[in-house]
XYZ file of C-alpha atoms in Angstrom:
740
model
C 71.806 97.076 163.490
C 69.443 99.325 161.522
C 68.860 98.306 157.947
C 69.158 101.924 156.864
C 72.853 101.858 157.584
C 73.306 99.297 154.825
C 72.100 101.619 152.101
C 75.152 103.793 151.517
C 77.730 103.343 154.231
C 78.484 99.604 154.017
C 78.026 98.179 150.519
C 80.270 95.094 151.101
C 78.099 93.969 154.022
C 74.917 94.591 152.045
C 76.441 92.594 149.191
C 77.089 89.694 151.570
C 73.527 89.776 152.932
C 71.989 89.912 149.452
C 73.932 86.867 148.315
C 72.625 84.960 151.348
C 68.977 86.062 151.033
C 68.205 88.022 147.840
C 64.440 88.171 148.417
C 64.634 89.774 151.848
C 66.997 92.533 150.744
C 65.455 93.303 147.368
C 64.152 96.677 148.546
C 67.625 97.775 149.642
C 69.045 96.706 146.296
C 66.422 98.673 144.371
C 67.357 101.772 146.350
C 71.001 101.297 145.398
C 69.960 100.674 141.779
C 68.051 103.960 141.720
C 71.045 105.697 143.240
C 73.285 104.143 140.561
C 71.067 105.416 137.722
C 71.073 108.962 139.070
C 74.849 109.030 139.509
C 75.296 107.512 136.034
C 73.471 110.452 134.453
C 75.683 112.856 136.373
C 78.778 110.862 135.409
C 77.963 111.155 131.689
C 78.093 114.959 131.824
C 80.931 115.262 134.349
C 83.105 112.115 134.726
C 85.237 113.652 137.492
C 82.285 114.164 139.818
C 81.157 111.240 141.982
C 83.757 109.002 140.305
C 84.694 107.055 143.445
C 81.073 106.535 144.462
C 80.097 105.476 140.953
C 82.967 102.962 140.801
C 81.876 101.379 144.096
C 78.272 101.115 142.940
C 79.289 99.468 139.661
C 81.351 96.888 141.528
C 78.491 96.247 143.973
C 75.903 95.700 141.214
C 78.287 93.444 139.258
C 78.669 91.223 142.318
C 74.922 90.787 142.917
C 73.688 90.928 139.299
C 72.930 87.192 139.280
C 70.527 87.650 142.197
C 68.319 90.120 140.300
C 68.623 89.271 136.562
C 65.468 91.170 135.479
C 66.369 94.401 137.265
C 69.994 94.359 135.981
C 69.186 93.296 132.435
C 70.508 96.547 130.929
C 73.486 96.865 133.282
C 76.101 95.204 130.949
C 74.959 97.492 128.137
C 75.573 100.523 130.386
C 79.166 99.470 131.023
C 79.849 98.694 127.349
C 78.418 102.050 126.267
C 80.554 103.931 128.772
C 83.702 102.165 127.586
C 83.054 102.520 123.862
C 81.440 105.995 123.746
C 83.251 107.835 126.559
C 86.577 106.002 126.677
C 88.681 109.115 126.118
C 87.006 111.022 128.968
C 87.399 108.251 131.566
C 90.279 108.117 134.017
C 92.661 105.156 133.990
C 91.247 103.780 137.258
C 87.694 104.012 135.941
C 88.623 102.243 132.692
C 90.303 99.433 134.569
C 87.378 99.063 136.973
C 84.773 98.953 134.200
C 86.740 96.339 132.243
C 87.195 94.189 135.339
C 83.486 94.331 136.148
C 82.575 93.447 132.579
C 84.857 90.406 132.766
C 83.251 89.500 136.111
C 79.825 89.524 134.452
C 81.157 87.137 131.817
C 82.556 84.816 134.471
C 79.125 84.781 136.150
C 77.488 83.979 132.755
C 75.499 87.201 132.852
C 76.767 88.022 129.329
C 78.063 85.792 126.542
C 81.578 85.604 125.163
C 80.509 87.387 121.998
C 79.115 90.332 123.976
C 82.326 90.584 125.981
C 84.610 90.382 122.951
C 82.563 92.938 121.011
C 83.478 95.419 123.740
C 87.089 94.395 124.330
C 88.281 94.243 120.695
C 87.742 97.983 119.989
C 89.541 98.877 123.238
C 92.865 97.277 122.288
C 94.002 99.939 119.769
C 92.592 102.778 121.887
C 94.160 102.113 125.274
C 97.525 103.623 126.145
C 98.064 101.685 129.381
C 100.355 98.706 128.901
C 98.949 96.897 131.951
C 95.337 97.319 130.833
C 96.206 96.346 127.274
C 97.969 93.225 128.494
C 94.986 92.362 130.689
C 92.517 92.778 127.808
C 94.699 90.673 125.509
C 95.004 87.901 128.073
C 91.257 87.964 128.731
C 90.421 87.606 125.033
C 92.800 84.696 124.495
C 91.712 82.916 127.677
C 88.016 83.273 126.874
C 88.404 81.869 123.356
C 90.646 79.039 124.543
C 88.198 78.079 127.306
C 85.282 78.081 124.872
C 87.156 75.646 122.587
C 88.607 73.490 125.340
C 86.359 70.425 125.069
C 84.906 70.847 121.594
C 85.170 73.481 118.898
C 82.750 76.328 119.533
C 82.002 77.057 115.881
C 79.457 79.782 116.622
C 81.908 81.779 118.720
C 84.816 81.149 116.346
C 82.872 82.362 113.317
C 81.733 85.495 115.124
C 85.217 86.357 116.402
C 86.845 85.623 113.045
C 84.315 87.910 111.379
C 85.217 90.692 113.842
C 88.946 90.241 113.262
C 88.483 90.163 109.504
C 86.501 93.415 109.702
C 89.237 95.028 111.808
C 91.785 94.283 109.075
C 89.464 95.122 106.203
C 88.491 98.568 107.507
C 91.961 99.937 106.769
C 92.345 98.411 103.310
C 90.785 101.422 101.542
C 93.382 103.903 102.815
C 96.065 105.502 100.666
C 99.778 105.724 101.378
C 101.279 109.190 101.796
C 104.983 109.879 101.197
C 107.845 107.492 101.834
C 107.192 106.801 105.539
C 104.309 104.383 105.072
C 101.719 106.716 106.613
C 98.182 106.254 105.371
C 95.229 108.527 104.703
C 91.632 107.424 105.111
C 89.541 107.518 101.940
C 86.495 105.579 103.180
C 83.298 106.976 104.683
C 84.222 106.215 108.297
C 86.140 108.648 110.471
C 87.764 106.118 112.783
C 91.462 106.989 112.536
C 92.557 103.876 114.408
C 91.265 101.732 111.567
C 93.438 103.549 109.071
C 96.700 104.036 110.939
C 97.064 100.254 111.280
C 96.581 99.906 115.049
C 93.287 98.053 114.769
C 94.511 95.751 112.010
C 97.771 95.189 113.887
C 95.973 93.895 116.959
C 93.757 91.681 114.826
C 96.845 90.070 113.278
C 98.557 89.677 116.664
C 95.561 87.915 118.207
C 95.065 85.688 115.166
C 98.712 84.627 115.197
C 98.530 83.880 118.912
C 95.410 81.729 118.503
C 97.074 79.833 115.634
C 100.250 79.349 117.650
C 98.309 77.888 120.591
C 96.498 75.486 118.272
C 93.048 76.942 118.988
C 92.399 78.048 115.396
C 93.876 75.986 112.573
C 91.376 76.455 109.757
C 91.423 78.295 106.429
C 89.488 81.295 107.803
C 92.335 82.049 110.185
C 94.782 82.004 107.284
C 92.466 84.294 105.304
C 92.663 86.950 108.040
C 96.468 86.970 107.994
C 96.650 86.769 104.192
C 94.507 89.907 104.025
C 96.991 91.550 106.399
C 99.790 90.803 103.911
C 98.034 93.156 101.481
C 97.381 95.920 104.044
C 98.699 99.383 103.075
C 100.428 99.828 106.450
C 103.972 98.448 106.439
C 104.007 97.166 110.021
C 100.796 95.194 109.452
C 102.290 93.697 106.297
C 105.478 92.742 108.128
C 103.625 91.065 111.005
C 101.427 89.106 108.589
C 104.322 87.984 106.391
C 106.273 86.754 109.420
C 103.344 84.459 110.188
C 103.784 82.582 106.890
C 107.570 82.627 107.082
C 107.512 81.439 110.714
C 110.299 83.895 111.414
C 111.125 84.741 115.016
C 111.647 88.395 114.163
C 108.398 89.559 115.723
C 106.766 92.848 114.926
C 107.264 95.904 117.069
C 104.517 96.205 119.645
C 105.411 99.590 121.131
C 106.092 99.144 124.835
C 105.454 95.409 124.823
C 108.327 94.597 122.497
C 111.022 92.595 124.244
C 114.525 93.882 123.715
C 117.434 91.555 123.158
C 119.044 90.388 126.381
C 122.518 91.839 126.976
C 124.455 88.993 128.601
C 127.514 91.146 129.263
C 125.412 93.739 131.096
C 123.794 91.040 133.236
C 127.195 89.750 134.400
C 128.387 93.307 135.066
C 125.363 94.141 137.221
C 125.843 90.911 139.130
C 129.458 91.851 139.930
C 128.489 95.330 141.123
C 125.419 94.516 143.215
C 125.329 92.703 146.521
C 125.820 88.940 146.234
C 122.665 87.058 147.242
C 121.207 83.674 146.433
C 118.083 85.224 144.936
C 120.288 87.342 142.682
C 122.103 84.225 141.502
C 118.797 82.502 140.736
C 117.539 85.504 138.771
C 120.789 85.672 136.797
C 120.633 81.977 135.901
C 117.003 82.353 134.824
C 117.773 85.386 132.638
C 120.770 83.674 131.032
C 118.690 80.575 130.333
C 115.994 82.723 128.715
C 118.590 84.542 126.604
C 120.130 81.262 125.456
C 116.722 79.826 124.543
C 115.771 82.975 122.642
C 119.063 82.946 120.716
C 118.566 79.280 119.794
C 114.986 79.865 118.649
C 116.128 82.791 116.529
C 118.358 80.494 114.518
C 115.642 77.840 114.080
C 113.185 79.130 111.481
C 110.960 76.843 109.437
C 108.228 77.835 107.007
C 104.621 77.593 108.148
C 103.596 74.799 105.772
C 99.976 74.299 106.945
C 99.228 78.004 106.546
C 100.738 78.066 103.046
C 98.655 75.058 102.034
C 95.419 76.610 103.363
C 95.686 79.786 101.287
C 92.513 80.588 99.376
C 93.156 81.332 95.685
C 96.983 81.401 95.951
C 97.394 82.595 92.346
C 95.465 85.823 93.000
C 97.250 86.253 96.336
C 100.662 85.898 94.665
C 99.755 88.362 91.919
C 98.609 90.944 94.470
C 101.834 90.490 96.425
C 103.844 91.110 93.272
C 101.777 94.204 92.438
C 102.503 95.639 95.903
C 106.206 94.825 95.574
C 106.448 96.399 92.138
C 104.278 99.456 92.857
C 105.951 100.500 96.119
C 109.508 99.501 95.247
C 110.891 102.945 96.093
C 108.922 103.349 99.325
C 109.706 100.005 100.947
C 112.994 99.375 102.693
C 115.251 96.596 101.427
C 114.440 94.333 104.382
C 110.711 94.690 103.789
C 111.082 94.014 100.073
C 113.043 90.847 100.841
C 110.249 89.740 103.197
C 107.703 90.088 100.402
C 110.060 88.298 97.977
C 110.442 85.381 100.395
C 106.700 84.974 100.899
C 105.946 85.326 97.193
C 108.649 82.780 96.331
C 107.381 80.236 98.839
C 103.788 80.577 97.677
C 104.928 80.114 94.066
C 107.020 77.079 94.986
C 104.413 75.334 97.153
C 101.469 75.825 94.777
C 103.546 75.729 91.538
C 102.401 79.164 90.376
C 103.746 81.302 87.546
C 104.144 85.032 88.218
C 106.483 85.825 85.349
C 106.898 89.486 86.253
C 108.723 88.463 89.433
C 111.740 87.238 87.445
C 111.913 90.502 85.513
C 111.702 92.455 88.783
C 114.375 90.508 90.635
C 117.019 90.832 87.896
C 118.061 94.328 89.038
C 118.996 92.993 92.506
C 121.255 90.202 91.203
C 124.648 91.842 91.736
C 127.321 90.712 94.143
C 127.518 94.198 95.695
C 123.831 94.150 96.601
C 123.109 94.044 100.337
C 121.610 90.754 101.540
C 122.036 89.212 98.111
C 122.115 85.624 99.513
C 118.528 86.062 100.765
C 117.491 87.385 97.354
C 119.106 84.410 95.607
C 117.298 82.047 97.989
C 113.973 83.695 97.114
C 114.728 83.296 93.428
C 115.525 79.591 93.759
C 112.464 78.866 95.908
C 110.121 80.425 93.370
C 111.191 77.996 90.634
C 109.456 74.651 90.033
C 109.113 72.152 87.208
C 106.284 74.145 85.580
C 108.195 77.425 85.455
C 108.845 78.370 81.790
C 112.569 78.023 80.983
C 112.426 81.106 78.750
C 111.609 83.263 81.776
C 114.609 81.892 83.690
C 117.250 82.172 80.957
C 117.828 85.964 81.428
C 118.035 85.470 85.191
C 120.667 82.736 84.952
C 122.667 84.748 82.433
C 122.620 87.751 84.764
C 123.840 85.656 87.709
C 126.629 84.159 85.626
C 127.645 87.589 84.305
C 127.689 89.240 87.749
C 128.947 86.453 90.012
C 130.927 83.958 87.952
C 134.026 85.590 86.477
C 137.711 85.940 87.498
C 137.279 89.515 88.725
C 135.482 88.608 91.978
C 136.336 86.667 95.108
C 135.987 82.915 95.331
C 133.045 83.068 97.723
C 131.154 85.231 95.186
C 131.778 82.694 92.411
C 130.660 79.851 94.688
C 127.447 81.703 95.595
C 126.690 82.333 91.924
C 127.228 78.722 90.852
C 125.278 77.381 93.839
C 122.315 79.649 93.093
C 122.319 78.571 89.427
C 122.451 74.950 90.564
C 119.438 75.387 92.877
C 117.431 77.022 90.086
C 118.363 74.285 87.606
C 117.609 71.561 90.142
C 113.975 72.660 89.974
C 113.956 73.458 86.240
C 116.840 71.741 84.393
C 115.814 73.128 80.995
C 116.713 76.663 82.051
C 120.409 76.019 81.310
C 122.380 76.562 78.099
C 125.062 74.090 77.010
C 127.793 76.715 76.543
C 127.132 78.252 79.950
C 127.036 74.829 81.599
C 130.409 73.956 80.065
C 131.924 77.164 81.451
C 130.518 76.526 84.932
C 131.771 72.944 85.012
C 135.324 74.112 84.197
C 135.456 75.858 87.606
C 135.851 72.457 89.261
C 139.589 72.882 88.605
C 139.738 76.012 90.775
C 142.039 76.186 93.791
C 139.242 77.554 95.973
C 137.472 74.696 97.763
C 134.090 76.453 97.784
C 134.235 77.085 94.036
C 135.334 73.519 93.350
C 132.501 72.108 95.458
C 129.946 74.335 93.698
C 131.151 73.340 90.211
C 131.158 69.665 91.114
C 127.645 70.033 92.472
C 126.241 71.351 89.196
C 128.181 68.656 87.310
C 126.605 65.906 89.465
C 123.184 67.467 88.967
C 123.309 67.341 85.183
C 124.786 63.862 85.177
C 121.501 62.814 86.772
C 118.891 65.058 85.133
C 120.247 65.663 81.604
C 123.716 64.249 80.830
C 123.302 65.041 77.105
C 124.073 68.700 77.862
C 127.522 67.760 79.165
C 130.583 67.027 77.098
C 131.222 63.365 76.507
C 134.215 63.143 78.836
C 132.241 64.823 81.661
C 129.167 62.599 81.619
C 130.555 59.772 83.692
C 130.244 56.036 83.175
C 126.724 55.500 84.506
C 125.228 58.522 82.726
C 126.825 57.409 79.448
C 125.383 53.910 79.907
C 121.926 55.323 80.563
C 122.138 57.410 77.408
C 123.255 54.381 75.419
C 120.295 52.465 76.814
C 117.902 55.029 75.431
C 116.955 56.759 78.709
C 116.118 60.385 77.959
C 115.079 63.239 80.275
C 111.438 64.278 80.315
C 110.696 67.297 78.109
C 109.347 70.470 79.677
C 105.714 70.102 80.715
C 105.720 66.300 80.675
C 105.197 64.293 83.846
C 106.479 60.867 84.722
C 104.421 57.792 83.872
C 101.990 56.436 86.446
C 103.560 54.051 88.926
C 102.642 50.410 88.505
C 104.247 49.296 91.757
C 105.446 50.704 95.073
C 109.190 51.246 95.039
C 110.921 48.667 97.210
C 107.751 46.666 97.909
C 109.441 43.455 96.769
C 111.957 43.883 99.583
C 109.136 44.045 102.112
C 107.483 40.957 100.624
C 110.710 38.944 100.791
C 111.343 40.102 104.357
C 107.879 39.035 105.510
C 108.203 35.713 103.707
C 111.470 34.926 105.472
C 110.032 35.780 108.868
C 106.963 33.654 108.162
C 109.129 30.681 107.246
C 111.289 31.062 110.363
C 108.611 31.721 112.997
C 105.434 30.393 111.478
C 103.340 33.032 113.253
C 101.286 35.951 112.089
C 103.301 39.065 111.496
C 102.595 42.719 111.816
C 99.729 42.609 114.331
C 101.539 44.696 116.929
C 102.596 47.255 114.374
C 99.101 47.418 112.922
C 97.596 48.018 116.341
C 99.897 50.971 116.857
C 99.448 52.295 113.346
C 95.683 51.888 112.978
C 94.752 52.339 116.681
C 93.225 48.911 117.174
C 92.251 48.190 113.578
C 93.005 44.629 112.546
C 94.425 44.396 109.063
C 92.923 40.925 108.496
C 89.589 41.443 110.258
C 87.734 40.371 107.127
C 89.091 36.822 107.498
C 88.857 35.377 111.002
C 90.785 32.245 110.053
C 93.894 34.282 109.329
C 94.385 34.916 113.036
C 95.563 31.341 113.542
C 96.945 30.507 110.138
C 99.241 33.513 109.694
C 99.765 35.182 106.339
C 97.855 33.639 103.435
C 99.750 33.040 100.180
C 97.669 33.838 97.138
C 98.357 31.213 94.482
C 98.509 32.108 90.840
C 96.835 29.559 88.625
C 98.486 30.932 85.549
C 102.225 30.677 86.187
C 103.002 31.720 82.645
C 101.323 35.107 82.986
C 103.343 37.832 81.259
C 102.968 41.341 82.651
C 104.533 43.257 79.752
C 103.264 43.237 76.185
C 106.632 42.425 74.652
C 110.097 41.229 75.526
C 111.465 44.685 74.788
C 109.348 46.253 77.516
C 110.430 43.563 79.931
C 114.086 44.253 79.173
C 113.444 47.972 79.525
C 111.868 47.386 82.930
C 114.994 45.549 84.047
C 117.072 48.663 83.413
C 114.912 50.867 85.625
C 115.633 49.222 88.968
C 116.346 51.669 91.772
C 118.154 51.663 95.157
C 117.783 48.287 96.915
C 115.822 46.702 94.069
C 119.016 46.674 91.997
C 120.328 43.802 94.119
C 117.540 41.561 92.860
C 118.242 39.438 89.810
C 115.011 40.374 87.966
C 112.198 42.785 88.309
C 108.826 41.501 89.505
C 105.457 42.987 90.398
C 104.786 42.348 94.061
C 101.473 40.729 94.989
C 101.637 42.161 98.498
C 99.887 45.345 97.410
C 96.850 43.347 96.260
C 96.641 41.079 99.312
C 97.329 43.422 102.223
C 96.475 46.948 103.289
C 99.802 48.563 104.090
C 99.901 50.420 107.395
C 102.234 53.286 108.430
C 104.306 50.684 110.261
C 104.697 48.726 107.021
C 105.875 51.804 105.157
C 108.366 52.564 107.934
C 109.706 49.007 107.688
C 109.828 49.346 103.883
C 111.934 52.509 104.148
C 114.336 50.784 106.533
C 114.704 47.841 104.143
C 115.377 50.191 101.224
C 117.999 51.955 103.317
C 119.694 48.656 104.223
C 119.701 47.472 100.614
C 121.098 50.801 99.433
C 123.851 50.568 102.080
C 124.890 47.159 100.778
C 124.867 48.446 97.217
C 126.980 51.468 98.214
C 129.657 49.184 99.666
C 130.535 48.192 96.126
C 131.866 51.704 95.480
C 129.254 52.837 92.965
C 128.847 56.613 93.067
C 125.207 56.348 92.010
C 124.476 53.933 94.846
C 126.150 56.282 97.293
C 124.058 59.203 96.067
C 120.923 57.091 96.380
C 121.894 56.157 99.923
C 122.380 59.820 100.797
C 119.004 60.654 99.259
C 117.236 57.986 101.311
C 118.912 59.213 104.489
C 117.733 62.758 103.767
C 114.186 61.492 103.166
C 114.238 59.572 106.433
C 115.500 62.567 108.420
C 112.947 64.892 106.808
C 110.079 62.497 107.581
C 111.289 62.285 111.182
C 111.051 66.071 111.421
C 107.533 66.040 109.896
C 108.410 68.508 107.167
C 106.233 68.498 104.079
C 108.669 70.305 101.791
C 112.304 71.293 101.887
C 113.281 74.922 101.441
C 116.861 75.953 100.891
C 118.723 78.343 103.156
C 121.433 80.931 102.667
C 124.058 78.357 103.649
C 123.103 76.312 100.574
C 123.817 79.363 98.423
C 127.053 80.405 100.140
C 128.443 76.871 100.280
C 131.359 75.747 102.481
C 133.307 78.698 103.824
C 136.255 79.333 106.065
C 135.455 79.812 109.708
C 134.452 83.410 110.290
C 136.179 85.524 112.909
C 134.633 84.972 116.321
C 132.702 87.822 117.868
C 133.040 89.018 121.473
C 130.454 86.593 122.862
C 132.084 83.596 121.172
C 135.555 84.594 122.397
C 134.312 84.991 125.974
C 132.548 81.628 125.784
C 135.782 80.012 124.609
C 137.720 81.657 127.455
C 135.220 80.493 130.056
C 135.299 76.975 128.634
C 139.098 76.930 128.946
C 138.917 77.972 132.603
C 136.702 75.051 133.587
C 138.422 72.740 136.060
C 141.305 75.151 136.715
C 142.134 77.040 139.889
C 141.443 80.747 140.108
C 144.076 82.969 138.508
C 146.464 84.856 140.795
C 149.523 84.406 143.000
C 149.561 81.423 145.366
C 152.582 82.605 147.333
C 151.795 82.743 151.037
C 148.706 80.579 150.611
C 150.309 77.171 150.321
C 153.114 77.421 152.925
C 151.135 78.868 155.810
C 148.727 77.380 158.296
C 146.283 80.232 157.743
C 146.221 80.987 154.002
C 146.998 84.605 153.224
C 148.754 86.650 150.606
C 152.283 88.049 151.015
C 152.846 91.359 152.857
C 153.813 94.623 151.205
C 157.301 94.405 152.777
C 157.814 90.948 151.258
C 156.706 92.244 147.900
C 159.031 95.277 148.160
C 162.108 93.060 148.646
C 161.586 91.439 145.261
C 161.027 94.636 143.312
C 163.569 95.394 140.574
C 165.939 98.255 141.427
C 164.818 100.312 138.463
C 161.295 100.390 139.877
C 162.304 101.887 143.237
C 165.023 104.370 142.206
C 162.472 107.151 141.906
C 160.575 106.260 145.073
C 160.420 108.694 147.983
C 162.249 106.332 150.336
C 165.331 106.075 148.110
C 165.430 109.769 147.327
C 165.015 110.547 151.034
C 168.092 108.514 151.931
C 170.181 110.428 149.398
C 169.068 113.815 150.780
C 169.339 112.865 154.505
C 171.654 115.006 156.685
C 174.443 113.646 158.917
C 172.273 114.125 162.018
C 169.398 112.084 160.481
C 171.765 109.307 159.494
C 173.179 109.149 163.061
C 169.675 108.920 164.522
C 168.682 106.057 162.219
C 171.910 104.195 163.034
C 171.375 104.661 166.798
C 167.827 103.380 166.501
C 169.012 100.356 164.570
C 171.603 99.526 167.288
C 168.993 99.826 170.052
C 166.586 97.473 168.230
C 169.408 94.954 167.854
C 170.184 95.057 171.586
C 166.557 94.495 172.473
C 166.371 91.556 170.109
C 169.437 89.881 171.709
C 167.933 90.159 175.157
């Protein structure tokens, strides 16, 4: 075969020969390279001319670029320039081909990840093809994940994070026009995509995806999204805020947004279409996906790590409030509630004071306000023990004035009292004695929700500040504490430093009993699991055979407290399981042993057991302590750092709401399980071959009033004498034939 035929007519075969022997076919490659450069110049002026030939040459050179690295050194730059400078003039097939070849060069290590991503990032907001956009997005995420698979690629991560931060920052200087959230560029650049939010939107989407996959979990990632929360474009703000709220209401992504699955429509299509096994499998898969999506929608937890990694949270919170206050008339109610929720959670987690927020939120505290439970939740979550009570007094008065009075429904009163209780739980000094007395009186209401809410605020103040209650409402234990001189901490004061670990004496007694019974070393297995092979007593090799070492006290008369009064005062401060002990003592276990996570888990179980025994005596305080310990145990099992309230905590116990269509259908289907199919069984049970009854059999049992107007009956009435004779003769003949 002549080598000249390989030049233009058969590039795949030439590609195969070059990969086998690059040196021998270098001359042929250089001819194709020269041909590529000439067509590239033509393609720049007229993209429609020689498009197919140019696409084939680009694919050919991409395949053999590793064989001639010096000759193809500028080839990746050519492709990047065509995509970035002439993207609007290229056809969809050409765009797809150039992107695929650029990715191929990255897979062959011809270019670095940074060079590839510098080209792909600007293409995301510019492309209108959903398939190409999905391919670019997948390529970016896969490349970053692969680079960080074994170890963190800090160089790549810093470069990509800088690019994403720039994509968000470029649109920050724009101004909002009108009430629709449209923006106008005021910076020196003319790139409209940077100012209409598309570029920033894609930066936020990719950052959220990388955080969700666990590839990026540092403070720089949070900084990118926190900047998006301050972006002038509403959709960028919404997407960024959802990241911190961990809400499953994802942002709209044009064509890529997944619509909610219509279960009723799926069943209807299945009934209409042909019944096949593949159709059944697809239906089950779609229903499973819909059920999973519905479950995930109801499970929303705050993104605690991201909230903790915020840089300068005070400035961030103040900027959020400025945006909320400045664009109050432009934002929709749902968007304003999103900003309120994020601002409240940042204030609660970092214990910040943005006093203007409480003045702003007062106007929304009416029972006729849409989504008022979410607003009340935001208010309660923003309060903490350092919030000034003076700033909260007008808010609590407004809630009491609007929600708690005889002119509204019981559920409104319950919501008002519950919201006041949640605010006062975090800042008890925000309550007035007269108002508290009025709220407590609602415990005599006939509405169960109102009664539960009033009793809840009564229990709260029995614990935190019983002096604000009337004497007959304080309860026995609260009155005894007041008589003993126990007073609530004033505003701004913190509790004294702990001198011992709560419940540690229980752990010491438990270990002592086990040591006496078994005479072997305790806790080694737990320590191995907790410290991953670390030996708690490695400093003393003799302890491996002798078990736990008792530290003797030479001075048995050592007095911990300075006076007998302090010792008596310490006896009155026993908590949960420690109250079962006869006297308080400082455990020596903390000074002789390094407590492992397994030890703390055992300590919590012992406290729970001791509290259960104490609750059996009927003490209400012991029961509340038991409930508190159970909540702490469940929260630690779920690995939650903080506890945020929900709208159910504000609304309180309610009557069961009327079931919607989906719930009614689910109840009907559940009732049909294990039952035979509905319908008549006549003719199916008494025959050898099951079948339904005939039309003649059905006609015999019809009521007379149903057949009076039928054609057969009316025809008999109108029949002539001749017709009657013929029917009678026919009947006689049939009878004769039957007797034969």
